[in-house]
Amino acid sequence: MNDHRLATDTDDGLVLIISGPSGAGKTTITRGVERSIPGSVFSVSCTTRAKTEADVEGVDYHFVSDEEFERLRASGEFLESAGVYGKKYGTPRAWVHEQIKRGRLVILEIDVQGAVQVKKHLPDAFAIFILPPSEDELLARLQSRKRESEALIAARFAAAKSEIASARASGVYDVFLVNADLDEAIARAVDLVVSERRRRRETRAAVRTP
Ligand code: 5GP
């Protein structure tokens, strides 16, 4: 693993997984953590879902065809991949490994299926699951976005509840963080990551010092 180290490589690299149901505020929290922690990078996934007006190619996702996605998956380009709402999503393996070597905080905003796969390959990854304060609040948030039909909102609500249940059952999350207030949730997530990195740095130093 250490054969090809560059002068810029450090041991400080950490993979941060952030998951949570739609409507829990996960994307805002993810971007808040990225802005607050110097040297952090957001992993841009490949997806087969359609690009919306809010999406920027190469910033939010790499939008690819189904054929391209399958070609990438077959050639082992993904660290993990999963089907979400009938569309495919995958995390670029080589890029993530490169960033870890550079000592970056590599943020993966992925679902529970993806988190389980990443933890299998990278057990040191730190995983946070964002929870809404309550089911009623989650439903209210999904309804307030007004961009979706009642049927779609009901489907997202059911999916959110089952995502929370599978996150709890998966055993891969280090922390379940309740988002009652966005600024507080971002501050708490930043604090958790900073403390975790410091703890790991101290453990490494203690191992090196006889
Ligand atoms: P959206 O299409 O709304 O941006 O994302 C839908 C869901 O897919 C979210 O739960 C998001 O976290 C998840 N997701 C996004 N990228 C990836 C990925 O690369 N891998 C996995 N497993 N899930 C992803």
PDB file of C-alpha atoms and ligand atoms in Angstrom:
ATOM      1  CA  MET A   1       0.000   0.000   0.000  1.00  0.00           C
ATOM      2  CA  ASN A   2       2.921   2.333   0.765  1.00  0.00           C
ATOM      3  CA  ASP A   3       4.907   1.546  -2.394  1.00  0.00           C
ATOM      4  CA  HIS A   4       3.757   4.541  -4.390  1.00  0.00           C
ATOM      5  CA  ARG A   5       3.576   7.300  -1.820  1.00  0.00           C
ATOM      6  CA  LEU A   6       4.056  10.872  -2.955  1.00  0.00           C
ATOM      7  CA  ALA A   7       5.407  13.711  -0.822  1.00  0.00           C
ATOM      8  CA  THR A   8       1.864  15.056  -0.579  1.00  0.00           C
ATOM      9  CA  ASP A   9       0.400  11.788   0.809  1.00  0.00           C
ATOM     10  CA  THR A  10      -0.580  11.668   4.502  1.00  0.00           C
ATOM     11  CA  ASP A  11      -2.250   9.192   6.867  1.00  0.00           C
ATOM     12  CA  ASP A  12      -5.001  11.665   7.663  1.00  0.00           C
ATOM     13  CA  GLY A  13      -7.384  10.506   4.919  1.00  0.00           C
ATOM     14  CA  LEU A  14     -10.856   9.582   6.097  1.00  0.00           C
ATOM     15  CA  VAL A  15     -13.957   8.437   4.282  1.00  0.00           C
ATOM     16  CA  LEU A  16     -17.121  10.010   5.663  1.00  0.00           C
ATOM     17  CA  ILE A  17     -20.402   8.380   4.665  1.00  0.00           C
ATOM     18  CA  ILE A  18     -23.511  10.513   5.044  1.00  0.00           C
ATOM     19  CA  SER A  19     -26.863   8.814   4.515  1.00  0.00           C
ATOM     20  CA  GLY A  20     -30.426   9.616   5.396  1.00  0.00           C
ATOM     21  CA  PRO A  21     -33.904   9.541   3.946  1.00  0.00           C
ATOM     22  CA  SER A  22     -35.040  12.089   1.454  1.00  0.00           C
ATOM     23  CA  GLY A  23     -36.383  15.081   3.451  1.00  0.00           C
ATOM     24  CA  ALA A  24     -33.949  14.698   6.364  1.00  0.00           C
ATOM     25  CA  GLY A  25     -31.688  17.526   5.157  1.00  0.00           C
ATOM     26  CA  LYS A  26     -28.816  15.238   4.172  1.00  0.00           C
ATOM     27  CA  THR A  27     -27.626  17.165   1.117  1.00  0.00           C
ATOM     28  CA  THR A  28     -27.531  20.515   2.958  1.00  0.00           C
ATOM     29  CA  ILE A  29     -25.665  18.920   5.855  1.00  0.00           C
ATOM     30  CA  THR A  30     -23.220  17.212   3.482  1.00  0.00           C
ATOM     31  CA  ARG A  31     -22.438  20.470   1.687  1.00  0.00           C
ATOM     32  CA  GLY A  32     -22.173  22.286   5.047  1.00  0.00           C
ATOM     33  CA  VAL A  33     -19.600  19.783   6.308  1.00  0.00           C
ATOM     34  CA  GLU A  34     -17.667  20.078   3.036  1.00  0.00           C
ATOM     35  CA  ARG A  35     -17.529  23.886   3.371  1.00  0.00           C
ATOM     36  CA  SER A  36     -16.552  23.800   7.054  1.00  0.00           C
ATOM     37  CA  ILE A  37     -13.701  21.294   6.958  1.00  0.00           C
ATOM     38  CA  PRO A  38     -10.634  22.373   4.975  1.00  0.00           C
ATOM     39  CA  GLY A  39      -9.290  19.712   2.651  1.00  0.00           C
ATOM     40  CA  SER A  40     -12.613  17.911   2.339  1.00  0.00           C
ATOM     41  CA  VAL A  41     -13.880  16.719  -1.010  1.00  0.00           C
ATOM     42  CA  PHE A  42     -17.307  15.545  -2.153  1.00  0.00           C
ATOM     43  CA  SER A  43     -17.392  12.317  -4.120  1.00  0.00           C
ATOM     44  CA  VAL A  44     -19.314  12.877  -7.345  1.00  0.00           C
ATOM     45  CA  SER A  45     -21.211   9.672  -8.139  1.00  0.00           C
ATOM     46  CA  CYS A  46     -22.239   8.330 -11.514  1.00  0.00           C
ATOM     47  CA  THR A  47     -25.968   7.951 -11.987  1.00  0.00           C
ATOM     48  CA  THR A  48     -28.392   6.829 -14.650  1.00  0.00           C
ATOM     49  CA  ARG A  49     -31.161   9.064 -13.304  1.00  0.00           C
ATOM     50  CA  ALA A  50     -32.241  12.057 -15.389  1.00  0.00           C
ATOM     51  CA  LYS A  51     -30.535  15.370 -14.719  1.00  0.00           C
ATOM     52  CA  THR A  52     -32.882  17.963 -13.185  1.00  0.00           C
ATOM     53  CA  GLU A  53     -32.636  21.741 -13.513  1.00  0.00           C
ATOM     54  CA  ALA A  54     -31.044  21.916 -10.079  1.00  0.00           C
ATOM     55  CA  ASP A  55     -28.239  19.489 -11.016  1.00  0.00           C
ATOM     56  CA  VAL A  56     -24.839  20.471 -12.346  1.00  0.00           C
ATOM     57  CA  GLU A  57     -22.975  17.825 -14.344  1.00  0.00           C
ATOM     58  CA  GLY A  58     -19.681  16.952 -12.664  1.00  0.00           C
ATOM     59  CA  VAL A  59     -20.638  18.782  -9.464  1.00  0.00           C
ATOM     60  CA  ASP A  60     -23.711  16.891  -8.230  1.00  0.00           C
ATOM     61  CA  TYR A  61     -23.357  13.795 -10.399  1.00  0.00           C
ATOM     62  CA  HIS A  62     -21.813  12.428 -13.555  1.00  0.00           C
ATOM     63  CA  PHE A  63     -24.893  11.635 -15.613  1.00  0.00           C
ATOM     64  CA  VAL A  64     -24.308   8.499 -17.678  1.00  0.00           C
ATOM     65  CA  SER A  65     -26.349   6.150 -19.839  1.00  0.00           C
ATOM     66  CA  ASP A  66     -27.327   2.708 -18.624  1.00  0.00           C
ATOM     67  CA  GLU A  67     -24.801   1.139 -21.051  1.00  0.00           C
ATOM     68  CA  GLU A  68     -21.987   3.359 -19.775  1.00  0.00           C
ATOM     69  CA  PHE A  69     -22.900   2.586 -16.159  1.00  0.00           C
ATOM     70  CA  GLU A  70     -22.842  -1.160 -16.794  1.00  0.00           C
ATOM     71  CA  ARG A  71     -19.514  -0.860 -18.635  1.00  0.00           C
ATOM     72  CA  LEU A  72     -18.003   0.995 -15.653  1.00  0.00           C
ATOM     73  CA  ARG A  73     -19.437  -1.502 -13.177  1.00  0.00           C
ATOM     74  CA  ALA A  74     -18.184  -4.497 -15.185  1.00  0.00           C
ATOM     75  CA  SER A  75     -14.668  -3.061 -15.291  1.00  0.00           C
ATOM     76  CA  GLY A  76     -14.627  -2.613 -11.504  1.00  0.00           C
ATOM     77  CA  GLU A  77     -14.656   1.167 -11.560  1.00  0.00           C
ATOM     78  CA  PHE A  78     -17.099   1.461  -8.639  1.00  0.00           C
ATOM     79  CA  LEU A  79     -16.267   1.205  -4.955  1.00  0.00           C
ATOM     80  CA  GLU A  80     -19.967   0.488  -4.475  1.00  0.00           C
ATOM     81  CA  SER A  81     -23.085   0.718  -6.568  1.00  0.00           C
ATOM     82  CA  ALA A  82     -26.780   0.465  -5.880  1.00  0.00           C
ATOM     83  CA  GLY A  83     -30.249   0.829  -7.370  1.00  0.00           C
ATOM     84  CA  VAL A  84     -32.318   3.630  -5.818  1.00  0.00           C
ATOM     85  CA  TYR A  85     -35.874   4.404  -7.024  1.00  0.00           C
ATOM     86  CA  GLY A  86     -35.204   2.279 -10.104  1.00  0.00           C
ATOM     87  CA  LYS A  87     -32.050   4.211 -11.088  1.00  0.00           C
ATOM     88  CA  LYS A  88     -28.419   3.229 -10.688  1.00  0.00           C
ATOM     89  CA  TYR A  89     -25.801   5.065  -8.614  1.00  0.00           C
ATOM     90  CA  GLY A  90     -22.092   4.322  -8.199  1.00  0.00           C
ATOM     91  CA  THR A  91     -19.072   5.768  -6.372  1.00  0.00           C
ATOM     92  CA  PRO A  92     -15.799   6.077  -8.349  1.00  0.00           C
ATOM     93  CA  ARG A  93     -13.260   3.734  -6.745  1.00  0.00           C
ATOM     94  CA  ALA A  94      -9.930   5.096  -8.050  1.00  0.00           C
ATOM     95  CA  TRP A  95     -10.798   8.710  -7.260  1.00  0.00           C
ATOM     96  CA  VAL A  96     -11.786   7.864  -3.661  1.00  0.00           C
ATOM     97  CA  HIS A  97      -8.550   5.924  -3.059  1.00  0.00           C
ATOM     98  CA  GLU A  98      -6.505   8.764  -4.528  1.00  0.00           C
ATOM     99  CA  GLN A  99      -8.140  11.300  -2.192  1.00  0.00           C
ATOM    100  CA  ILE A 100      -7.628   9.086   0.878  1.00  0.00           C
ATOM    101  CA  LYS A 101      -3.915   8.893   0.029  1.00  0.00           C
ATOM    102  CA  ARG A 102      -3.800  12.683  -0.194  1.00  0.00           C
ATOM    103  CA  GLY A 103      -5.094  12.875   3.385  1.00  0.00           C
ATOM    104  CA  ARG A 104      -8.464  14.306   2.403  1.00  0.00           C
ATOM    105  CA  LEU A 105     -11.815  13.944   4.105  1.00  0.00           C
ATOM    106  CA  VAL A 106     -13.734  12.156   1.344  1.00  0.00           C
ATOM    107  CA  ILE A 107     -17.470  12.655   1.694  1.00  0.00           C
ATOM    108  CA  LEU A 108     -19.798  10.036   0.199  1.00  0.00           C
ATOM    109  CA  GLU A 109     -23.482  10.914   0.186  1.00  0.00           C
ATOM    110  CA  ILE A 110     -24.865   7.456  -0.470  1.00  0.00           C
ATOM    111  CA  ASP A 111     -27.738   5.217   0.584  1.00  0.00           C
ATOM    112  CA  VAL A 112     -27.721   2.336   3.095  1.00  0.00           C
ATOM    113  CA  GLN A 113     -26.997  -0.363   0.472  1.00  0.00           C
ATOM    114  CA  GLY A 114     -23.941   1.623  -0.611  1.00  0.00           C
ATOM    115  CA  ALA A 115     -22.790   2.270   2.957  1.00  0.00           C
ATOM    116  CA  VAL A 116     -22.843  -1.461   3.707  1.00  0.00           C
ATOM    117  CA  GLN A 117     -20.607  -2.150   0.677  1.00  0.00           C
ATOM    118  CA  VAL A 118     -18.174   0.672   1.482  1.00  0.00           C
ATOM    119  CA  LYS A 119     -17.807  -0.461   5.108  1.00  0.00           C
ATOM    120  CA  LYS A 120     -16.985  -3.957   3.832  1.00  0.00           C
ATOM    121  CA  HIS A 121     -14.110  -2.639   1.694  1.00  0.00           C
ATOM    122  CA  LEU A 122     -13.101   0.266   3.950  1.00  0.00           C
ATOM    123  CA  PRO A 123     -13.991  -0.646   7.546  1.00  0.00           C
ATOM    124  CA  ASP A 124     -12.341   2.561   8.791  1.00  0.00           C
ATOM    125  CA  ALA A 125     -14.951   4.698   7.055  1.00  0.00           C
ATOM    126  CA  PHE A 126     -16.926   6.879   9.480  1.00  0.00           C
ATOM    127  CA  ALA A 127     -20.672   6.748   8.856  1.00  0.00           C
ATOM    128  CA  ILE A 128     -23.370   9.201   9.913  1.00  0.00           C
ATOM    129  CA  PHE A 129     -27.084   8.652   9.331  1.00  0.00           C
ATOM    130  CA  ILE A 130     -29.262  11.780   9.375  1.00  0.00           C
ATOM    131  CA  LEU A 131     -32.661  11.371  11.023  1.00  0.00           C
ATOM    132  CA  PRO A 132     -35.647  13.697  10.914  1.00  0.00           C
ATOM    133  CA  PRO A 133     -36.896  14.767  14.385  1.00  0.00           C
ATOM    134  CA  SER A 134     -40.075  12.687  13.941  1.00  0.00           C
ATOM    135  CA  GLU A 135     -42.147  10.921  11.281  1.00  0.00           C
ATOM    136  CA  ASP A 136     -44.706  13.758  11.331  1.00  0.00           C
ATOM    137  CA  GLU A 137     -41.961  16.303  10.726  1.00  0.00           C
ATOM    138  CA  LEU A 138     -40.533  14.202   7.886  1.00  0.00           C
ATOM    139  CA  LEU A 139     -43.931  14.043   6.188  1.00  0.00           C
ATOM    140  CA  ALA A 140     -44.390  17.797   6.645  1.00  0.00           C
ATOM    141  CA  ARG A 141     -40.969  18.450   5.070  1.00  0.00           C
ATOM    142  CA  LEU A 142     -41.692  16.195   2.104  1.00  0.00           C
ATOM    143  CA  GLN A 143     -45.037  17.962   1.579  1.00  0.00           C
ATOM    144  CA  SER A 144     -43.537  21.434   1.873  1.00  0.00           C
ATOM    145  CA  ARG A 145     -41.232  20.885  -1.098  1.00  0.00           C
ATOM    146  CA  LYS A 146     -44.337  21.046  -3.298  1.00  0.00           C
ATOM    147  CA  ARG A 147     -42.432  19.770  -6.287  1.00  0.00           C
ATOM    148  CA  GLU A 148     -44.008  16.323  -6.164  1.00  0.00           C
ATOM    149  CA  SER A 149     -47.471  14.784  -6.460  1.00  0.00           C
ATOM    150  CA  GLU A 150     -49.303  13.371  -3.398  1.00  0.00           C
ATOM    151  CA  ALA A 151     -48.679   9.835  -4.643  1.00  0.00           C
ATOM    152  CA  LEU A 152     -44.956  10.464  -4.990  1.00  0.00           C
ATOM    153  CA  ILE A 153     -44.813  12.091  -1.554  1.00  0.00           C
ATOM    154  CA  ALA A 154     -46.543   9.045  -0.030  1.00  0.00           C
ATOM    155  CA  ALA A 155     -44.058   6.759  -1.812  1.00  0.00           C
ATOM    156  CA  ARG A 156     -41.086   8.820  -0.578  1.00  0.00           C
ATOM    157  CA  PHE A 157     -42.489   8.777   2.965  1.00  0.00           C
ATOM    158  CA  ALA A 158     -42.802   4.973   2.906  1.00  0.00           C
ATOM    159  CA  ALA A 159     -39.311   4.663   1.384  1.00  0.00           C
ATOM    160  CA  ALA A 160     -37.899   7.000   4.050  1.00  0.00           C
ATOM    161  CA  LYS A 161     -39.356   4.905   6.859  1.00  0.00           C
ATOM    162  CA  SER A 162     -37.933   1.717   5.409  1.00  0.00           C
ATOM    163  CA  GLU A 163     -34.530   3.402   4.793  1.00  0.00           C
ATOM    164  CA  ILE A 164     -34.417   4.361   8.498  1.00  0.00           C
ATOM    165  CA  ALA A 165     -35.311   0.809   9.532  1.00  0.00           C
ATOM    166  CA  SER A 166     -32.641  -0.720   7.288  1.00  0.00           C
ATOM    167  CA  ALA A 167     -30.042   1.789   8.499  1.00  0.00           C
ATOM    168  CA  ARG A 168     -30.703   0.740  12.089  1.00  0.00           C
ATOM    169  CA  ALA A 169     -30.585  -2.950  11.156  1.00  0.00           C
ATOM    170  CA  SER A 170     -27.403  -2.613   9.057  1.00  0.00           C
ATOM    171  CA  GLY A 171     -25.057  -1.979  11.986  1.00  0.00           C
ATOM    172  CA  VAL A 172     -22.770   0.170   9.795  1.00  0.00           C
ATOM    173  CA  TYR A 173     -23.580   3.642  11.168  1.00  0.00           C
ATOM    174  CA  ASP A 174     -21.347   5.105  13.858  1.00  0.00           C
ATOM    175  CA  VAL A 175     -23.797   7.900  14.649  1.00  0.00           C
ATOM    176  CA  PHE A 176     -27.506   8.639  14.141  1.00  0.00           C
ATOM    177  CA  LEU A 177     -27.785  12.417  14.037  1.00  0.00           C
ATOM    178  CA  VAL A 178     -31.197  14.054  14.471  1.00  0.00           C
ATOM    179  CA  ASN A 179     -31.680  17.132  12.328  1.00  0.00           C
ATOM    180  CA  ALA A 180     -34.073  19.400  14.224  1.00  0.00           C
ATOM    181  CA  ASP A 181     -32.167  22.556  13.257  1.00  0.00           C
ATOM    182  CA  LEU A 182     -29.959  22.648  10.165  1.00  0.00           C
ATOM    183  CA  ASP A 183     -27.174  24.869  11.525  1.00  0.00           C
ATOM    184  CA  GLU A 184     -26.964  22.822  14.704  1.00  0.00           C
ATOM    185  CA  ALA A 185     -26.930  19.567  12.750  1.00  0.00           C
ATOM    186  CA  ILE A 186     -24.083  20.818  10.521  1.00  0.00           C
ATOM    187  CA  ALA A 187     -22.105  21.989  13.575  1.00  0.00           C
ATOM    188  CA  ARG A 188     -22.656  18.623  15.277  1.00  0.00           C
ATOM    189  CA  ALA A 189     -21.583  16.676  12.172  1.00  0.00           C
ATOM    190  CA  VAL A 190     -18.439  18.821  11.828  1.00  0.00           C
ATOM    191  CA  ASP A 191     -17.665  18.329  15.502  1.00  0.00           C
ATOM    192  CA  LEU A 192     -18.066  14.560  15.218  1.00  0.00           C
ATOM    193  CA  VAL A 193     -15.706  14.371  12.243  1.00  0.00           C
ATOM    194  CA  VAL A 194     -13.086  16.668  13.755  1.00  0.00           C
ATOM    195  CA  SER A 195     -13.126  14.677  17.033  1.00  0.00           C
ATOM    196  CA  GLU A 196     -12.930  11.357  15.191  1.00  0.00           C
ATOM    197  CA  ARG A 197      -9.933  12.512  13.141  1.00  0.00           C
ATOM    198  CA  ARG A 198      -8.174  13.810  16.262  1.00  0.00           C
ATOM    199  CA  ARG A 199      -8.830  10.530  18.081  1.00  0.00           C
ATOM    200  CA  ARG A 200      -7.363   8.536  15.168  1.00  0.00           C
ATOM    201  CA  ARG A 201      -4.328  10.828  14.914  1.00  0.00           C
ATOM    202  CA  GLU A 202      -3.660  10.372  18.634  1.00  0.00           C
ATOM    203  CA  THR A 203      -4.037   6.602  18.339  1.00  0.00           C
ATOM    204  CA  ARG A 204      -1.516   6.524  15.458  1.00  0.00           C
ATOM    205  CA  ALA A 205       0.927   8.700  17.429  1.00  0.00           C
ATOM    206  CA  ALA A 206       0.595   6.442  20.481  1.00  0.00           C
ATOM    207  CA  VAL A 207       1.321   3.346  18.362  1.00  0.00           C
ATOM    208  CA  ARG A 208       4.435   5.008  16.881  1.00  0.00           C
ATOM    209  CA  THR A 209       5.778   6.187  20.253  1.00  0.00           C
ATOM    210  CA  PRO A 210       7.117   3.189  22.169  1.00  0.00           C
TER     211      PRO A 210
HETATM  212  P1  5GP B   1     -30.951  11.778  -5.649  1.00  0.00           P
HETATM  213  O1  5GP B   1     -31.212  11.167  -6.985  1.00  0.00           O
HETATM  214  O2  5GP B   1     -32.208  12.298  -4.985  1.00  0.00           O
HETATM  215  O3  5GP B   1     -29.843  12.795  -5.691  1.00  0.00           O
HETATM  216  O4  5GP B   1     -30.417  10.601  -4.695  1.00  0.00           O
HETATM  217  C1  5GP B   1     -31.231   9.489  -4.402  1.00  0.00           C
HETATM  218  C2  5GP B   1     -30.549   8.614  -3.367  1.00  0.00           C
HETATM  219  O5  5GP B   1     -29.380   8.000  -3.934  1.00  0.00           O
HETATM  220  C3  5GP B   1     -30.069   9.348  -2.114  1.00  0.00           C
HETATM  221  O6  5GP B   1     -30.382   8.551  -0.979  1.00  0.00           O
HETATM  222  C4  5GP B   1     -28.570   9.412  -2.313  1.00  0.00           C
HETATM  223  O7  5GP B   1     -27.895   9.467  -1.073  1.00  0.00           O
HETATM  224  C5  5GP B   1     -28.303   8.108  -3.018  1.00  0.00           C
HETATM  225  N1  5GP B   1     -27.033   8.123  -3.773  1.00  0.00           N
HETATM  226  C6  5GP B   1     -26.484   9.137  -4.471  1.00  0.00           C
HETATM  227  N2  5GP B   1     -25.314   8.763  -5.018  1.00  0.00           N
HETATM  228  C7  5GP B   1     -25.111   7.484  -4.634  1.00  0.00           C
HETATM  229  C8  5GP B   1     -24.066   6.530  -4.884  1.00  0.00           C
HETATM  230  O8  5GP B   1     -23.067   6.771  -5.556  1.00  0.00           O
HETATM  231  N3  5GP B   1     -24.235   5.311  -4.328  1.00  0.00           N
HETATM  232  C9  5GP B   1     -25.318   4.969  -3.570  1.00  0.00           C
HETATM  233  N4  5GP B   1     -25.358   3.744  -3.065  1.00  0.00           N
HETATM  234  N5  5GP B   1     -26.309   5.823  -3.331  1.00  0.00           N
HETATM  235  C10 5GP B   1     -26.214   7.069  -3.854  1.00  0.00           C
END
